Structures are given as structure tokens and as C-alpha cells.
Amino acid sequence: MPVRDAEPADADAIAAISLVAVPETYRDLCEAGVVRSIVEQSYAPEALRACIARCGRADDAHFLVAERAGRILGFLHYDCDGPEPELHRIYLDSAEKRQGIGSMLLGELHARLAAGSGYILMVIAANHPAVAFYRKHGLVDEAHVDGPSYMHERMGVAFPPGTAPVPALVLRFTKPT
Ligand SMILES: CC(C)(COP(=O)(O)OP(=O)(O)OC[C@H]1O[C@@H](n2cnc3c(N)ncnc32)[C@H](O)[C@@H]1OP(=O)(O)O)[C@@H](O)C(=O)NCCC(=O)NCCS
């Protein structure tokens, strides 16, 4: 199954996956307003198109897609646009989970990183499948944070006033030398 760099024309397919996968992932973990804010602000096709185009021009950002027979099954977005390199998102079509596709996306990112370099990511602590996935790939605990505050500070997502805290973990990957 090919993993390749996303192109702006992939934005609609990526938005379609996100529209289902993001609410499904966080339905029982976060308030509805948090999920709505993330989807509306980070996964609108125009926002994705701009992000993919920017990653395509940058040497230190990767927006990857996995596809089978021309159909996009999942995506990964890694960027160096914050204080340090960060894996911002990795989502699969709901029907395609636990078949190694997430591992292929992450493996392609790790193959592109220089030995000794690494990145951080934030994951909602109660998202147990994702935490298990990251641990399996060698990520280690770095900090405990509040998910919505982190997303607001690092990604500029605005949440409704009074949004309750959501425990989250910052994990770190370092590529072996
Ligand atoms: C997290 C995600 C990207 C993982 O991709 P995936 O293709 O489903 O995972 P893989 O098949 O590559 O799994 C690799 C390993 O991760 C762990 N893992 C993956 N899914 C798991 C689950 N549901 N429960 C427990 N461990 C899991 C296992 O160790 C697995 O190895 P194994 O199948 O040999 O036991 C994918 O499930 C997904 O899109 N989830 C919803 C979105 C999400 O939570 N994204 C992360 C936001 S921070």
C-alpha cells in the first residue's frame, strides 16, 4: 500500500475521513463543543488545502496519505511550525483501523527523520488505542497537560467559554542514532 505526500487536491478526501473519524474518536472523551471546534477549525477543506500546500513547500513538514487503489485511507501531519517538531494528527478511515496502516504512515515519517532527531505529540489520555499505538512505536511520556488549552496554545483552536479540562499526555519520539 503506497504512502505518499498529500497534494492539495486530496483535501476533500481527507476532510471526509476527518468528519467521521474525529467525532468518533472523541465522542466519549470530550464535550461536543470541543469536537465541533476541532472539526470546524482544523478540518475544513480550505484549511486542509492550505496546510497541505504549505507542507509541500517546506523541507521540515510532512503531510502524508496512505491509499489503496486510488482511495485515501488515512493521513498524517507532522510540522515544525511550533516551538519544536510535532506530530499534529494521524487519522484513518474508521473501517481501516488495526490493519497496520497507521504503522505504515508513522514508519514513513520516522524513515524521513534524521537519526537522533525527534518530535512530540499530544494525545488525550483516555484515547487508549492511540496511546497503545504510540507506545508500541517507542514514544515515551514527557508531560501531563490539558488537551483543549494545549490545542489552543499550539494550534490556535478556539473553544467555547467554560470548556472543561481534558487530561492529555505529551509523548516524545527520538529516532535512534
Ligand atoms: C491510532 C491509529 C492511527 C493507529 O493506526 P492503526 O492502523 O489502527 O494501528 P496499527 O494497526 O498500525 O497498530 C499497531 C499497533 O498499535 C497498537 N494498537 C493499535 N490500535 C490499538 C487498539 N485499538 N487497542 C490496543 N492497541 C492498539 C497495537 O500494539 C498494534 O499492534 P498489533 O495490532 O500487532 O497488536 C488509528 O487507530 C486511528 O486512526 N485511530 C483514531 C484516531 C486517533 O486516535 N488518532 C490519534 C490522535 S492523537
mmCIF file of C-alpha atoms and ligand atoms in Angstrom:
data_model
loop_
_atom_site.group_PDB
_atom_site.id
_atom_site.type_symbol
_atom_site.label_atom_id
_atom_site.label_comp_id
_atom_site.label_asym_id
_atom_site.label_seq_id
_atom_site.Cartn_x
_atom_site.Cartn_y
_atom_site.Cartn_z
ATOM 1 C CA MET A 1 0.000 0.000 0.000
ATOM 2 C CA PRO A 2 1.570 3.292 -1.046
ATOM 3 C CA VAL A 3 2.215 6.087 1.410
ATOM 4 C CA ARG A 4 2.864 9.361 -0.410
ATOM 5 C CA ASP A 5 2.954 13.099 0.132
ATOM 6 C CA ALA A 6 -0.529 14.589 0.123
ATOM 7 C CA GLU A 7 -1.477 17.042 -2.602
ATOM 8 C CA PRO A 8 -3.914 19.957 -2.222
ATOM 9 C CA ALA A 9 -6.389 18.012 -4.396
ATOM 10 C CA ASP A 10 -6.559 15.367 -1.611
ATOM 11 C CA ALA A 11 -8.079 17.868 0.834
ATOM 12 C CA ASP A 12 -11.702 16.860 0.202
ATOM 13 C CA ALA A 13 -10.995 13.147 0.787
ATOM 14 C CA ILE A 14 -9.028 13.959 3.951
ATOM 15 C CA ALA A 15 -11.831 16.225 5.193
ATOM 16 C CA ALA A 16 -14.357 13.429 4.561
ATOM 17 C CA ILE A 17 -12.323 10.972 6.675
ATOM 18 C CA SER A 18 -11.895 13.577 9.432
ATOM 19 C CA LEU A 19 -15.587 14.419 9.530
ATOM 20 C CA VAL A 20 -16.288 10.862 10.688
ATOM 21 C CA ALA A 21 -13.042 9.875 12.439
ATOM 22 C CA VAL A 22 -12.587 12.916 14.688
ATOM 23 C CA PRO A 23 -16.096 12.827 16.261
ATOM 24 C CA GLU A 24 -15.888 9.038 16.558
ATOM 25 C CA THR A 25 -12.523 9.227 18.343
ATOM 26 C CA TYR A 26 -13.574 11.897 20.863
ATOM 27 C CA ARG A 27 -17.337 11.313 21.264
ATOM 28 C CA ASP A 28 -16.982 9.772 24.713
ATOM 29 C CA LEU A 29 -13.818 11.632 25.711
ATOM 30 C CA CYS A 30 -14.545 15.355 25.173
ATOM 31 C CA GLU A 31 -17.522 17.729 25.237
ATOM 32 C CA ALA A 32 -19.427 18.063 21.970
ATOM 33 C CA GLY A 33 -18.313 21.714 21.701
ATOM 34 C CA VAL A 34 -14.658 20.684 21.779
ATOM 35 C CA VAL A 35 -15.149 18.157 18.984
ATOM 36 C CA ARG A 36 -17.150 20.663 16.909
ATOM 37 C CA SER A 37 -14.471 23.354 17.313
ATOM 38 C CA ILE A 38 -11.695 20.991 16.199
ATOM 39 C CA VAL A 39 -13.587 19.748 13.143
ATOM 40 C CA GLU A 40 -14.758 23.198 12.039
ATOM 41 C CA GLN A 41 -11.446 24.982 12.539
ATOM 42 C CA SER A 42 -8.843 22.345 11.662
ATOM 43 C CA TYR A 43 -10.563 20.047 9.169
ATOM 44 C CA ALA A 44 -12.413 22.374 6.804
ATOM 45 C CA PRO A 45 -11.283 21.515 3.237
ATOM 46 C CA GLU A 46 -9.858 25.037 2.713
ATOM 47 C CA ALA A 47 -7.796 24.799 5.921
ATOM 48 C CA LEU A 48 -6.521 21.359 4.913
ATOM 49 C CA ARG A 49 -5.696 22.517 1.372
ATOM 50 C CA ALA A 50 -3.643 25.418 2.730
ATOM 51 C CA CYS A 51 -1.872 23.171 5.245
ATOM 52 C CA ILE A 52 -1.031 20.533 2.600
ATOM 53 C CA ALA A 53 0.290 23.208 0.226
ATOM 54 C CA ARG A 54 2.462 24.700 2.982
ATOM 55 C CA CYS A 55 3.851 21.267 3.915
ATOM 56 C CA GLY A 56 4.620 20.641 0.237
ATOM 57 C CA ARG A 57 6.790 23.769 0.122
ATOM 58 C CA ALA A 58 8.554 23.134 3.459
ATOM 59 C CA ASP A 59 11.570 20.860 3.938
ATOM 60 C CA ASP A 60 10.659 20.154 7.555
ATOM 61 C CA ALA A 61 6.908 19.383 7.339
ATOM 62 C CA HIS A 62 5.190 16.240 6.060
ATOM 63 C CA PHE A 63 1.528 15.687 5.182
ATOM 64 C CA LEU A 64 1.290 12.013 4.203
ATOM 65 C CA VAL A 65 -1.567 9.877 2.936
ATOM 66 C CA ALA A 66 -1.967 6.105 2.689
ATOM 67 C CA GLU A 67 -4.027 4.960 -0.262
ATOM 68 C CA ARG A 68 -5.293 1.736 -1.763
ATOM 69 C CA ALA A 69 -6.481 1.557 -5.371
ATOM 70 C CA GLY A 70 -6.608 5.347 -5.548
ATOM 71 C CA ARG A 71 -8.696 5.714 -2.352
ATOM 72 C CA ILE A 72 -7.205 7.595 0.604
ATOM 73 C CA LEU A 73 -7.489 5.523 3.790
ATOM 74 C CA GLY A 74 -5.682 7.725 6.287
ATOM 75 C CA PHE A 75 -3.327 10.640 6.771
ATOM 76 C CA LEU A 76 -0.570 12.024 8.983
ATOM 77 C CA HIS A 77 0.541 15.631 9.503
ATOM 78 C CA TYR A 78 3.940 16.442 11.036
ATOM 79 C CA ASP A 79 5.208 20.005 11.272
ATOM 80 C CA CYS A 80 7.947 22.205 12.673
ATOM 81 C CA ASP A 81 5.734 25.299 12.907
ATOM 82 C CA GLY A 82 5.759 25.455 16.737
ATOM 83 C CA PRO A 83 8.369 25.600 19.484
ATOM 84 C CA GLU A 84 9.567 22.122 18.468
ATOM 85 C CA PRO A 85 8.751 19.471 15.837
ATOM 86 C CA GLU A 86 5.334 17.951 16.419
ATOM 87 C CA LEU A 87 3.109 15.211 15.039
ATOM 88 C CA HIS A 88 -0.142 17.169 14.821
ATOM 89 C CA ARG A 89 -2.523 14.490 13.532
ATOM 90 C CA ILE A 90 -2.875 10.926 12.362
ATOM 91 C CA TYR A 91 -6.322 9.574 11.462
ATOM 92 C CA LEU A 92 -7.619 6.631 9.490
ATOM 93 C CA ASP A 93 -10.907 5.873 7.824
ATOM 94 C CA SER A 94 -12.833 4.192 10.661
ATOM 95 C CA ALA A 95 -13.186 0.907 8.760
ATOM 96 C CA GLU A 96 -9.422 0.668 8.172
ATOM 97 C CA LYS A 97 -8.093 0.680 11.731
ATOM 98 C CA ARG A 98 -5.865 -2.042 13.220
ATOM 99 C CA GLN A 99 -4.568 -3.314 9.875
ATOM 100 C CA GLY A 100 -1.125 -1.761 10.077
ATOM 101 C CA ILE A 101 -1.970 1.378 8.060
ATOM 102 C CA GLY A 102 -1.226 3.775 10.945
ATOM 103 C CA SER A 103 2.098 1.992 11.421
ATOM 104 C CA MET A 104 2.908 2.465 7.729
ATOM 105 C CA LEU A 105 2.221 6.207 7.941
ATOM 106 C CA LEU A 106 4.271 6.590 11.119
ATOM 107 C CA GLY A 107 7.013 4.371 9.698
ATOM 108 C CA GLU A 108 7.321 6.618 6.630
ATOM 109 C CA LEU A 109 7.617 9.692 8.859
ATOM 110 C CA HIS A 110 10.255 8.011 11.026
ATOM 111 C CA ALA A 111 12.195 6.956 7.911
ATOM 112 C CA ARG A 112 12.314 10.617 6.843
ATOM 113 C CA LEU A 113 13.640 11.910 10.185
ATOM 114 C CA ALA A 114 17.372 12.248 10.797
ATOM 115 C CA ALA A 115 18.948 9.914 13.339
ATOM 116 C CA GLY A 116 18.910 11.493 16.775
ATOM 117 C CA SER A 117 16.080 13.892 15.890
ATOM 118 C CA GLY A 118 12.533 13.538 17.143
ATOM 119 C CA TYR A 119 9.240 15.174 17.891
ATOM 120 C CA ILE A 120 6.487 15.486 20.443
ATOM 121 C CA LEU A 121 2.755 14.907 20.170
ATOM 122 C CA MET A 122 -0.276 15.437 22.381
ATOM 123 C CA VAL A 123 -2.816 12.650 22.877
ATOM 124 C CA ILE A 124 -5.953 12.641 25.023
ATOM 125 C CA ALA A 125 -5.019 10.343 27.927
ATOM 126 C CA ALA A 126 -8.269 8.349 27.688
ATOM 127 C CA ASN A 127 -7.685 7.644 23.967
ATOM 128 C CA HIS A 128 -6.271 4.256 24.970
ATOM 129 C CA PRO A 129 -5.933 2.750 21.453
ATOM 130 C CA ALA A 130 -3.851 5.729 20.284
ATOM 131 C CA VAL A 131 -1.712 5.724 23.448
ATOM 132 C CA ALA A 132 -1.062 1.983 22.937
ATOM 133 C CA PHE A 133 -0.216 2.639 19.280
ATOM 134 C CA TYR A 134 2.309 5.353 20.163
ATOM 135 C CA ARG A 135 3.900 3.312 22.946
ATOM 136 C CA LYS A 136 4.254 0.389 20.534
ATOM 137 C CA HIS A 137 6.220 2.747 18.270
ATOM 138 C CA GLY A 138 8.586 3.778 21.034
ATOM 139 C CA LEU A 139 7.134 7.084 22.196
ATOM 140 C CA VAL A 140 7.663 7.883 25.862
ATOM 141 C CA ASP A 141 5.856 10.109 28.367
ATOM 142 C CA GLU A 142 7.023 13.703 28.560
ATOM 143 C CA ALA A 143 4.284 15.665 30.397
ATOM 144 C CA HIS A 144 0.671 15.801 31.534
ATOM 145 C CA VAL A 145 -1.312 18.714 30.055
ATOM 146 C CA ASP A 146 -4.871 19.939 29.492
ATOM 147 C CA GLY A 147 -5.910 18.963 25.939
ATOM 148 C CA PRO A 148 -8.045 21.998 24.949
ATOM 149 C CA SER A 149 -5.537 24.500 26.430
ATOM 150 C CA TYR A 150 -2.720 22.792 24.538
ATOM 151 C CA MET A 151 -4.656 22.820 21.266
ATOM 152 C CA HIS A 152 -5.500 26.481 21.769
ATOM 153 C CA GLU A 153 -1.906 27.486 22.511
ATOM 154 C CA ARG A 154 -0.150 25.312 19.927
ATOM 155 C CA MET A 155 -2.700 25.101 17.119
ATOM 156 C CA GLY A 156 -4.811 28.201 17.621
ATOM 157 C CA VAL A 157 -8.075 26.282 18.012
ATOM 158 C CA ALA A 158 -10.671 28.392 19.882
ATOM 159 C CA PHE A 159 -13.049 26.532 22.228
ATOM 160 C CA PRO A 160 -16.386 27.657 23.738
ATOM 161 C CA PRO A 161 -16.089 29.616 27.004
ATOM 162 C CA GLY A 162 -16.225 27.327 30.036
ATOM 163 C CA THR A 163 -14.823 24.289 28.210
ATOM 164 C CA ALA A 164 -13.912 21.665 30.804
ATOM 165 C CA PRO A 165 -10.309 20.424 31.038
ATOM 166 C CA VAL A 166 -9.484 17.109 29.339
ATOM 167 C CA PRO A 167 -6.441 15.224 30.691
ATOM 168 C CA ALA A 168 -3.865 14.664 27.973
ATOM 169 C CA LEU A 169 -0.308 13.388 27.578
ATOM 170 C CA VAL A 170 2.616 14.835 25.709
ATOM 171 C CA LEU A 171 4.705 11.962 24.326
ATOM 172 C CA ARG A 172 8.154 12.135 22.728
ATOM 173 C CA PHE A 173 9.792 10.172 19.929
ATOM 174 C CA THR A 174 13.553 10.171 19.425
ATOM 175 C CA LYS A 175 14.980 8.364 16.409
ATOM 176 C CA PRO A 176 17.851 6.097 17.477
ATOM 177 C CA THR A 177 21.337 7.064 16.282
HETATM 178 C C1 LIG B 1 -4.357 5.431 16.243
HETATM 179 C C2 LIG B 1 -4.342 4.925 14.800
HETATM 180 C C3 LIG B 1 -3.697 5.984 13.878
HETATM 181 C C4 LIG B 1 -3.487 3.644 14.757
HETATM 182 O O1 LIG B 1 -3.442 3.148 13.441
HETATM 183 P P1 LIG B 1 -3.839 1.625 13.145
HETATM 184 O O2 LIG B 1 -3.586 1.336 11.723
HETATM 185 O O3 LIG B 1 -5.225 1.387 13.654
HETATM 186 O O4 LIG B 1 -2.823 0.830 14.077
HETATM 187 P P2 LIG B 1 -1.889 -0.420 13.653
HETATM 188 O O5 LIG B 1 -2.729 -1.480 13.034
HETATM 189 O O6 LIG B 1 -0.730 0.080 12.853
HETATM 190 O O7 LIG B 1 -1.424 -0.916 15.109
HETATM 191 C C5 LIG B 1 -0.066 -1.016 15.531
HETATM 192 C C6 LIG B 1 -0.053 -1.336 16.994
HETATM 193 O O8 LIG B 1 -0.622 -0.271 17.761
HETATM 194 C C7 LIG B 1 -1.375 -0.807 18.881
HETATM 195 N N1 LIG B 1 -2.808 -0.580 18.672
HETATM 196 C C8 LIG B 1 -3.413 -0.070 17.589
HETATM 197 N N2 LIG B 1 -4.749 0.005 17.782
HETATM 198 C C9 LIG B 1 -4.984 -0.486 19.017
HETATM 199 C C10 LIG B 1 -6.173 -0.690 19.786
HETATM 200 N N3 LIG B 1 -7.396 -0.371 19.288
HETATM 201 N N4 LIG B 1 -6.055 -1.205 21.017
HETATM 202 C C11 LIG B 1 -4.847 -1.525 21.523
HETATM 203 N N5 LIG B 1 -3.666 -1.376 20.845
HETATM 204 C C12 LIG B 1 -3.747 -0.857 19.609
HETATM 205 C C13 LIG B 1 -1.097 -2.326 18.870
HETATM 206 O O9 LIG B 1 0.091 -2.532 19.610
HETATM 207 C C14 LIG B 1 -0.860 -2.567 17.378
HETATM 208 O O10 LIG B 1 -0.097 -3.712 17.134
HETATM 209 P P3 LIG B 1 -0.850 -5.147 16.970
HETATM 210 O O11 LIG B 1 -2.039 -4.943 16.065
HETATM 211 O O12 LIG B 1 0.218 -6.022 16.402
HETATM 212 O O13 LIG B 1 -1.271 -5.529 18.365
HETATM 213 C C15 LIG B 1 -5.772 4.599 14.265
HETATM 214 O O14 LIG B 1 -6.326 3.540 15.015
HETATM 215 C C16 LIG B 1 -6.736 5.757 14.288
HETATM 216 O O15 LIG B 1 -6.908 6.433 13.288
HETATM 217 N N6 LIG B 1 -7.422 5.995 15.440
HETATM 218 C C17 LIG B 1 -8.380 7.063 15.577
HETATM 219 C C18 LIG B 1 -7.721 8.425 15.510
HETATM 220 C C19 LIG B 1 -6.752 8.678 16.630
HETATM 221 O O16 LIG B 1 -6.973 8.326 17.794
HETATM 222 N N7 LIG B 1 -5.645 9.348 16.259
HETATM 223 C C20 LIG B 1 -4.625 9.746 17.201
HETATM 224 C C21 LIG B 1 -4.968 11.085 17.761
HETATM 225 S S1 LIG B 1 -3.679 11.678 18.856
#
